[in-house]
mmCIF file of C-alpha atoms in Angstrom:
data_model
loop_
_atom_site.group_PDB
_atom_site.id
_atom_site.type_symbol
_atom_site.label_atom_id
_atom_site.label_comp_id
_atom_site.label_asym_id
_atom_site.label_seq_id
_atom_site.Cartn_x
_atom_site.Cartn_y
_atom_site.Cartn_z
ATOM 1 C CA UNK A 1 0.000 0.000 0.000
ATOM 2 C CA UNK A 2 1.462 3.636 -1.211
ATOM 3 C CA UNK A 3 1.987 5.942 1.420
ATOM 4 C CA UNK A 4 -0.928 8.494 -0.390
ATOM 5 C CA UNK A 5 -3.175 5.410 -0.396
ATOM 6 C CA UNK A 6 -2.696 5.010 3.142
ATOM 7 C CA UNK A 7 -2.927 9.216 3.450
ATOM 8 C CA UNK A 8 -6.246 8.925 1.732
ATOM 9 C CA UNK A 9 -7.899 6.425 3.776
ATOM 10 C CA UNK A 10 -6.930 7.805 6.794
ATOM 11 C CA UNK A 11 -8.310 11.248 5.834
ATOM 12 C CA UNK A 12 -11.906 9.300 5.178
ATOM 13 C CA UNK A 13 -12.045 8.068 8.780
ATOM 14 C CA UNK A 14 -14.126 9.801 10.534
ATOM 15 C CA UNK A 15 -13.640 8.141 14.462
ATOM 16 C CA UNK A 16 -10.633 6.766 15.856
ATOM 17 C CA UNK A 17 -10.587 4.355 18.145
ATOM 18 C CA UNK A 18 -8.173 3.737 21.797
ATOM 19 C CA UNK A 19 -7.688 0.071 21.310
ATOM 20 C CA UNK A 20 -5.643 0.469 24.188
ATOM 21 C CA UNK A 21 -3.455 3.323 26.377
ATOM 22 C CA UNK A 22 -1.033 4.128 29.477
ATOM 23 C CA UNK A 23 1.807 5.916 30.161
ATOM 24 C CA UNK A 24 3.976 3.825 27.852
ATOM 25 C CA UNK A 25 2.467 3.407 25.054
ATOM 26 C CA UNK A 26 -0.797 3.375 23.174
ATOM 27 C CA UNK A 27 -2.260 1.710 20.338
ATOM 28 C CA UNK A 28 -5.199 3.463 18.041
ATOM 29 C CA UNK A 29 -7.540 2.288 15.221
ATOM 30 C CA UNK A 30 -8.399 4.658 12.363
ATOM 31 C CA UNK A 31 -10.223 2.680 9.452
ATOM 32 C CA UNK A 32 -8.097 -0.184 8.543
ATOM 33 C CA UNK A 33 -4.895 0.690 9.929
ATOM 34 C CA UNK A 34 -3.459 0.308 13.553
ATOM 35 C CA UNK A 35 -1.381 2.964 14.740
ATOM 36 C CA UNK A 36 1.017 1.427 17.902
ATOM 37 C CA UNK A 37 2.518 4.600 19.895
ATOM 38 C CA UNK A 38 5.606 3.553 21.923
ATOM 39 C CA UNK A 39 8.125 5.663 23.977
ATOM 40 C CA UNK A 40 10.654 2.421 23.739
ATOM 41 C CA UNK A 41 12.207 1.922 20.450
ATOM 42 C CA UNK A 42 13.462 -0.676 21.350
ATOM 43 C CA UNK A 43 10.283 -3.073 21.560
ATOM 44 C CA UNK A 44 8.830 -1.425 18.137
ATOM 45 C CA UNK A 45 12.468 -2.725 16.966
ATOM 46 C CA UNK A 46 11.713 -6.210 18.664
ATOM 47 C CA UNK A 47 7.879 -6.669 17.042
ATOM 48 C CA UNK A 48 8.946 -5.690 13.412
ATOM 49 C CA UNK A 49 11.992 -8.223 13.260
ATOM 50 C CA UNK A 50 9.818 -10.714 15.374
ATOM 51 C CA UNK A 51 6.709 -10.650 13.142
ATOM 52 C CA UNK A 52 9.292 -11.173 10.107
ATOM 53 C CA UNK A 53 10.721 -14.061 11.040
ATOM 54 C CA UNK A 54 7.647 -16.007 13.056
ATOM 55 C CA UNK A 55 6.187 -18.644 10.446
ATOM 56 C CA UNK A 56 2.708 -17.760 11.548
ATOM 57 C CA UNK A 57 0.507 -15.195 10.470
ATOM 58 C CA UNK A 58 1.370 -11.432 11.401
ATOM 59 C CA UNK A 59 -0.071 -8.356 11.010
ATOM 60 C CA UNK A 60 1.317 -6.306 7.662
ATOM 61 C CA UNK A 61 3.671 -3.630 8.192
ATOM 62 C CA UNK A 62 2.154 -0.595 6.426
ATOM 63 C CA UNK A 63 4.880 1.671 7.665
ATOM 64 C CA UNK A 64 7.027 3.297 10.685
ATOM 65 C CA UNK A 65 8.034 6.488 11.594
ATOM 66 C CA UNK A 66 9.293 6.530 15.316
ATOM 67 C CA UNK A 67 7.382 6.920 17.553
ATOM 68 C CA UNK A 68 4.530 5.688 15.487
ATOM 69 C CA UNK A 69 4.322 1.406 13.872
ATOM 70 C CA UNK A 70 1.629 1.216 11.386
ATOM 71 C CA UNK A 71 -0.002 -2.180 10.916
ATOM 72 C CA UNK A 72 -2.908 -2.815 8.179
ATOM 73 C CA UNK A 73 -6.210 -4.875 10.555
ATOM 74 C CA UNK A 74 -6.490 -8.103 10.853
ATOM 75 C CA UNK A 75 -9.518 -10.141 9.585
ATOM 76 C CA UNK A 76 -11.984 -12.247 11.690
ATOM 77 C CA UNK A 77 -12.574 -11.587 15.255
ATOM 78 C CA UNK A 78 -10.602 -12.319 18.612
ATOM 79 C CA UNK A 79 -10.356 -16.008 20.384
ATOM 80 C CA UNK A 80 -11.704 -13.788 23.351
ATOM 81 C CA UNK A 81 -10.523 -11.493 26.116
ATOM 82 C CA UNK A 82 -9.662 -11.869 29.671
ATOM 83 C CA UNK A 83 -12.756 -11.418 31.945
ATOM 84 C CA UNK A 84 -15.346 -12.823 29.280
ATOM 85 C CA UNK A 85 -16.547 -15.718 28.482
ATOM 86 C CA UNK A 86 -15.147 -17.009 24.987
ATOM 87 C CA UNK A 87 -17.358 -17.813 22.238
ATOM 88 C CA UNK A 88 -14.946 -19.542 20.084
ATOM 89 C CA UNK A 89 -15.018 -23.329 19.202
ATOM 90 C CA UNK A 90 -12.734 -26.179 20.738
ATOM 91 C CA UNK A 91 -11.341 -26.199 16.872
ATOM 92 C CA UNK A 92 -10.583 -22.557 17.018
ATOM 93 C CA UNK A 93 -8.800 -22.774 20.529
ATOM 94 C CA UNK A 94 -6.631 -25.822 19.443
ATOM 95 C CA UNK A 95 -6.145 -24.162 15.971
ATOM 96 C CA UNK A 96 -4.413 -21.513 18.362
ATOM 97 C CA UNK A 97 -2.527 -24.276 20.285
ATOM 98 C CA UNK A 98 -1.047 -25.594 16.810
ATOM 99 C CA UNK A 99 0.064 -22.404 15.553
ATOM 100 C CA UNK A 100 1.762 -21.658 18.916
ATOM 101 C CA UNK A 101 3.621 -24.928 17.933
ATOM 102 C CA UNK A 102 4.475 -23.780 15.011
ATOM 103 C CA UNK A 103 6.072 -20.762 16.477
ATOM 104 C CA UNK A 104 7.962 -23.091 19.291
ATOM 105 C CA UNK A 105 9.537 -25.230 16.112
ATOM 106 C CA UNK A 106 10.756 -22.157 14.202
ATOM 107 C CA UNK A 107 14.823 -21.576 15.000
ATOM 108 C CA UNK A 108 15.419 -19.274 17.688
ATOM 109 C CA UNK A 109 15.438 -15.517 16.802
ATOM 110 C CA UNK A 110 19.152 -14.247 18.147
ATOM 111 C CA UNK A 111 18.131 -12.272 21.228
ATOM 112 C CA UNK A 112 16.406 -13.604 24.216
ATOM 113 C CA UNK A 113 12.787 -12.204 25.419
ATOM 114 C CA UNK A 114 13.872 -9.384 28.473
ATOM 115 C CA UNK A 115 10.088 -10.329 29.845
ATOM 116 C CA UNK A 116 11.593 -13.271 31.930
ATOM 117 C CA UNK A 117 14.382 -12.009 33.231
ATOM 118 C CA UNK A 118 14.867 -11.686 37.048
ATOM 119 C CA UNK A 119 11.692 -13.538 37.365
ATOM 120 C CA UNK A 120 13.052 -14.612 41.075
ATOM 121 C CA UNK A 121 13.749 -11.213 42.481
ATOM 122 C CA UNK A 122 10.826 -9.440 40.719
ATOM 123 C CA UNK A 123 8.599 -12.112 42.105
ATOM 124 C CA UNK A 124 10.105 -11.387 45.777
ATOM 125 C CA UNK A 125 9.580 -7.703 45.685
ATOM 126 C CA UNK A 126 6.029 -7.743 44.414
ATOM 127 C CA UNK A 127 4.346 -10.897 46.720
ATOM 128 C CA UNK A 128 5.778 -8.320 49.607
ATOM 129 C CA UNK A 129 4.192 -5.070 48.104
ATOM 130 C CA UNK A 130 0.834 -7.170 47.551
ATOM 131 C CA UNK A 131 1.044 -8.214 51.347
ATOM 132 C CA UNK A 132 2.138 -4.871 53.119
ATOM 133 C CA UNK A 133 -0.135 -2.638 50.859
ATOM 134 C CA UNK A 134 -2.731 -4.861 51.911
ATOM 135 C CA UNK A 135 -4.107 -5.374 47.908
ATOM 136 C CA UNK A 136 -4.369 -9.362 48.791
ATOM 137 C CA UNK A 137 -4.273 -12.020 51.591
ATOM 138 C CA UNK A 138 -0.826 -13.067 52.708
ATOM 139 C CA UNK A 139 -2.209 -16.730 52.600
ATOM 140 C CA UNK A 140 -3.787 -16.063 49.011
ATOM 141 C CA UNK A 141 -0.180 -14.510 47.877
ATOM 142 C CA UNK A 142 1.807 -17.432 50.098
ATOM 143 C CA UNK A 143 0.106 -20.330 47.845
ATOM 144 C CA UNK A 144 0.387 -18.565 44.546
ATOM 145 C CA UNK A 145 4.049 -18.093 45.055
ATOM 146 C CA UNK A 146 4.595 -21.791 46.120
ATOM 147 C CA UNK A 147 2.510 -22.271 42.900
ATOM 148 C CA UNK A 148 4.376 -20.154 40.820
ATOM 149 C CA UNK A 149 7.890 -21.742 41.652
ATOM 150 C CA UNK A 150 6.883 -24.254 39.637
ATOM 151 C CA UNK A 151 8.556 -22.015 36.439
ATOM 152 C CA UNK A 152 11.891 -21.707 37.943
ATOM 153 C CA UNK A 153 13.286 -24.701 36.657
ATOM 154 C CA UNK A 154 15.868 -25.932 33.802
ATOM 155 C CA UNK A 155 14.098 -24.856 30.279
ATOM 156 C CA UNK A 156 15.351 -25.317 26.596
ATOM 157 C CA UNK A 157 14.511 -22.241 24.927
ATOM 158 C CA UNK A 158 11.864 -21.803 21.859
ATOM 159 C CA UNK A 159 10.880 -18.841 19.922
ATOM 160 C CA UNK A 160 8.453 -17.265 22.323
ATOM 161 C CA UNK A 161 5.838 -14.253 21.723
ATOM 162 C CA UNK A 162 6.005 -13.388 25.222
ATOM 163 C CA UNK A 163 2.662 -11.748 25.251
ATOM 164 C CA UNK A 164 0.049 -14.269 23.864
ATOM 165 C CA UNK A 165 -2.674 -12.929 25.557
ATOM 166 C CA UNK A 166 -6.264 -14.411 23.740
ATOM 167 C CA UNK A 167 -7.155 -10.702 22.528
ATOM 168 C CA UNK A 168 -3.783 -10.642 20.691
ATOM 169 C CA UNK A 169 -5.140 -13.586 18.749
ATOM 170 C CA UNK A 170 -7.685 -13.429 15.590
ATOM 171 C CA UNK A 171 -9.692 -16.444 13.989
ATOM 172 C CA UNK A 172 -11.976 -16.592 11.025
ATOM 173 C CA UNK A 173 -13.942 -20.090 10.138
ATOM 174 C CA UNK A 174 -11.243 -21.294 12.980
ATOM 175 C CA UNK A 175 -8.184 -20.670 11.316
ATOM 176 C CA UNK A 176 -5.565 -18.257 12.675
ATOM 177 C CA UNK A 177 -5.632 -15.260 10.751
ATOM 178 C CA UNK A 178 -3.186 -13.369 12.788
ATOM 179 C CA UNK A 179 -1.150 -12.535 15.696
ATOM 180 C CA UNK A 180 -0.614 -9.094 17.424
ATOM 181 C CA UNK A 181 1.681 -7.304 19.782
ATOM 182 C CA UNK A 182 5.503 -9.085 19.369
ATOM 183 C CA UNK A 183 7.399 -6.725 21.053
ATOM 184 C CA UNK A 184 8.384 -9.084 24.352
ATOM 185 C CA UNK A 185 9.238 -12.102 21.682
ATOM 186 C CA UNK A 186 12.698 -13.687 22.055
ATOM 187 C CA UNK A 187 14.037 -16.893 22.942
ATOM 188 C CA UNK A 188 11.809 -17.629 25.956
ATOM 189 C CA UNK A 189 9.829 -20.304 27.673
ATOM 190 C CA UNK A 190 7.274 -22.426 25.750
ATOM 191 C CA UNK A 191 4.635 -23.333 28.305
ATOM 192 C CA UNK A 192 4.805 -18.894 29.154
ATOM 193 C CA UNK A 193 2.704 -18.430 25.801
ATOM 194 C CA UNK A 194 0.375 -21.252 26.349
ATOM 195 C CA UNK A 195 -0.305 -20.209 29.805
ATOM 196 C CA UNK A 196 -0.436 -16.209 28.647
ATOM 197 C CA UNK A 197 -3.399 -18.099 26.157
ATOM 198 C CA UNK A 198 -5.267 -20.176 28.638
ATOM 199 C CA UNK A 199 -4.979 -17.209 31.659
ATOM 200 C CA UNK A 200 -8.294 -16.836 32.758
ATOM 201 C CA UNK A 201 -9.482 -19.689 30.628
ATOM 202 C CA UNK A 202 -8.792 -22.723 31.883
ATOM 203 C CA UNK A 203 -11.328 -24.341 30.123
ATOM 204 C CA UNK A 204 -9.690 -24.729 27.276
ATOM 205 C CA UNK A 205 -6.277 -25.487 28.286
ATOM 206 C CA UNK A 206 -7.476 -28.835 27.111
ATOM 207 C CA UNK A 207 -7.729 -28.445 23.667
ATOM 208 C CA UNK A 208 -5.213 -25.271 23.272
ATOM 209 C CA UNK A 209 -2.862 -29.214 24.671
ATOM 210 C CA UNK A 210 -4.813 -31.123 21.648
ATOM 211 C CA UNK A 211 -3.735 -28.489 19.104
ATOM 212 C CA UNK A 212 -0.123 -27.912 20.228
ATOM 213 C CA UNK A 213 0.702 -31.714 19.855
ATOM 214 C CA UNK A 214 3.009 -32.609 22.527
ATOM 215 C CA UNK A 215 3.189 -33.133 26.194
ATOM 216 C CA UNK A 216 2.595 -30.392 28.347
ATOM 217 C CA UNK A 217 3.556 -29.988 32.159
ATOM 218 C CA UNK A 218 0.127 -29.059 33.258
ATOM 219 C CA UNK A 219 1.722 -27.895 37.076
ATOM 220 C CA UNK A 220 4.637 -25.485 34.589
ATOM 221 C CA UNK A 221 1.680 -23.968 32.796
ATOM 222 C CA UNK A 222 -0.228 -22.963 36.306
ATOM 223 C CA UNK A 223 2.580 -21.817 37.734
ATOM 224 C CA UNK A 224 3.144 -19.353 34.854
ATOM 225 C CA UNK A 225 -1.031 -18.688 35.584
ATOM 226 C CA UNK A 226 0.312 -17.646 39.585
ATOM 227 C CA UNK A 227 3.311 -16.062 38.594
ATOM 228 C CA UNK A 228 1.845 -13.632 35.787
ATOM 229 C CA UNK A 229 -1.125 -12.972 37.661
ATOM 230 C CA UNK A 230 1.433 -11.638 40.877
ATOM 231 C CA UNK A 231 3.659 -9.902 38.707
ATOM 232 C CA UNK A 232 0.725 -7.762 36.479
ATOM 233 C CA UNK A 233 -1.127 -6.797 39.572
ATOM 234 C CA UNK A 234 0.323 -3.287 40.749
ATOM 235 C CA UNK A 235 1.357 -2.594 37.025
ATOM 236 C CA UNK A 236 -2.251 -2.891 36.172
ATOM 237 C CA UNK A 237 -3.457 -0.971 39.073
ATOM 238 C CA UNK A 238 -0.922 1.718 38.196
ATOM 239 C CA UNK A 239 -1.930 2.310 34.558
ATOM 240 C CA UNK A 240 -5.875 2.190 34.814
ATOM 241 C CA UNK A 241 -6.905 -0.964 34.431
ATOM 242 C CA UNK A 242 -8.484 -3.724 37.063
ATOM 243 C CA UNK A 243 -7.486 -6.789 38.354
ATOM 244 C CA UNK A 244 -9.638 -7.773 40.361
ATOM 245 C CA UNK A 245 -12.616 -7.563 37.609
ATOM 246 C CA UNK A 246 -14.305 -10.755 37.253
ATOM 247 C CA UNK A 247 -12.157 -13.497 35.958
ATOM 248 C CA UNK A 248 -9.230 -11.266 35.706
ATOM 249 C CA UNK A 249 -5.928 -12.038 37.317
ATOM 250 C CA UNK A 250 -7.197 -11.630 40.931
ATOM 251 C CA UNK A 251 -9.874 -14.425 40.400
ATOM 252 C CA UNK A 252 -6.751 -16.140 38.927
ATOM 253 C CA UNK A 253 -5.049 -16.136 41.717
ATOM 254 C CA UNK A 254 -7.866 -17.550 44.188
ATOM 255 C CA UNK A 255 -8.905 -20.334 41.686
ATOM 256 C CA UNK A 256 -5.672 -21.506 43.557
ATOM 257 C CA UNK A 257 -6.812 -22.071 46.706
#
């Protein structure tokens, strides 16, 4: 797409829409095309070489011009979002399992995701803020962390998205049609996407399993449910967003008790 063609859509939009926005970055829709504001070069540097090599569907790259990433829409619909029920089919969730697989096979991109990295101390610091701020029960946060230790083991590394939440997914007729939002990928842990895809969804970790074709450590992939859900809380709470809304990473954390 020319850069006029692009100019001349955009001026025919008359509404844009906040997809999503906080102090670091923000992502808007106008018509067709999804603008992704980010104050870190460095992960708009990540998602563009990410989404060219992963060997499953990305979103096109219409253009950049720092601070601004400009990505043409995806068709079909979400898998779902954290908090709602999904709607989508068993075939759709383990078409997303088998395309995470796909991802996993592909050789390692040559930098490693920074999303897991001092995963021990970060953990540490925020099960004591959640406890001395009083945000949750020191027995709720206690069993979460012994759940969560679960993920600091031995790994081999895969290439990893790093941020697979369900909403970054899109289906049509249950076939992937894309993935969004690379900019954590890097040689990372393999059972960290499938639980950032199952969070709040445990339902379906069954056939997301079916789909990705292999043996999964079920105990691996809830720790990385305990762990996430510890480590997002006061970032969440900081930039605007809740929780401890209903099936959100609060309710997470208690379906561990």
């Amino acid at each position: 797409m020319t850069s006029s063609i692009i100019s001349a859509t955009l001026a025919d939009v008359d509404e844009i829409e906040v997809v999503v926005a906080h102090r670091e970055r923000a992502t808007l829709r106008v018509g067709d095309v999804f603008l992704k504001i980010d104050a870190d070069q460095a992960r708009i540097e990540v998602e563009v070489e990410a989404m060219v090599l992963a060997p499953i569907p990305t979103p096109e790259i219409l253009w950049r011009k720092p601070p601004v990433l400009a990505l043409a829409a995806l068709p079909g619909k979400v898998l779902g979002r954290l908090g709602e029920p999904s709607t989508a089919s068993s075939a759709a969730w383990a078409a997303a399992g088998a395309a995470v697989r796909r991802l996993h096979d592909a050789p390692l991109p040559p930098w490693r995701s920074r999303c897991l990295d001092g995963l021990a101390s970060r953990l540490d610091i925020e099960c004591e803020w959640l406890v001395t701020s009083g945000t949750l029960p020191a027995d709720l946060v206690a069993r979460n962390r012994q759940v969560a230790e679960a993920v600091l083991r031995p790994r081999t590394p895969v290439f990893m998205h790093g941020d697979l939440q369900i909403a970054h997914v899109f289906l049509e007729d249950d076939e992937i049609t894309g993935v969004l939002d690379w900019s954590e990928a890097g040689q990372g842990d393999a059972l960290y996407d499938l639980a950032c895809l199952t969070l709040g969804h445990e339902e379906h970790l069954g056939d997301v399993v079916a789909g990705y074709g292999t043996d999964v450590d079920l105990d691996v992939v809830r720790g990385w449910w305990s762990l996430r859900s510890l480590l997002a809380i006061r970032w969440l709470a900081e930039h605007g967003f809740d929780p401890a809304a209903p099936g959100c990473e609060i309710d997470v954390l208690k379906s561990r008790m």
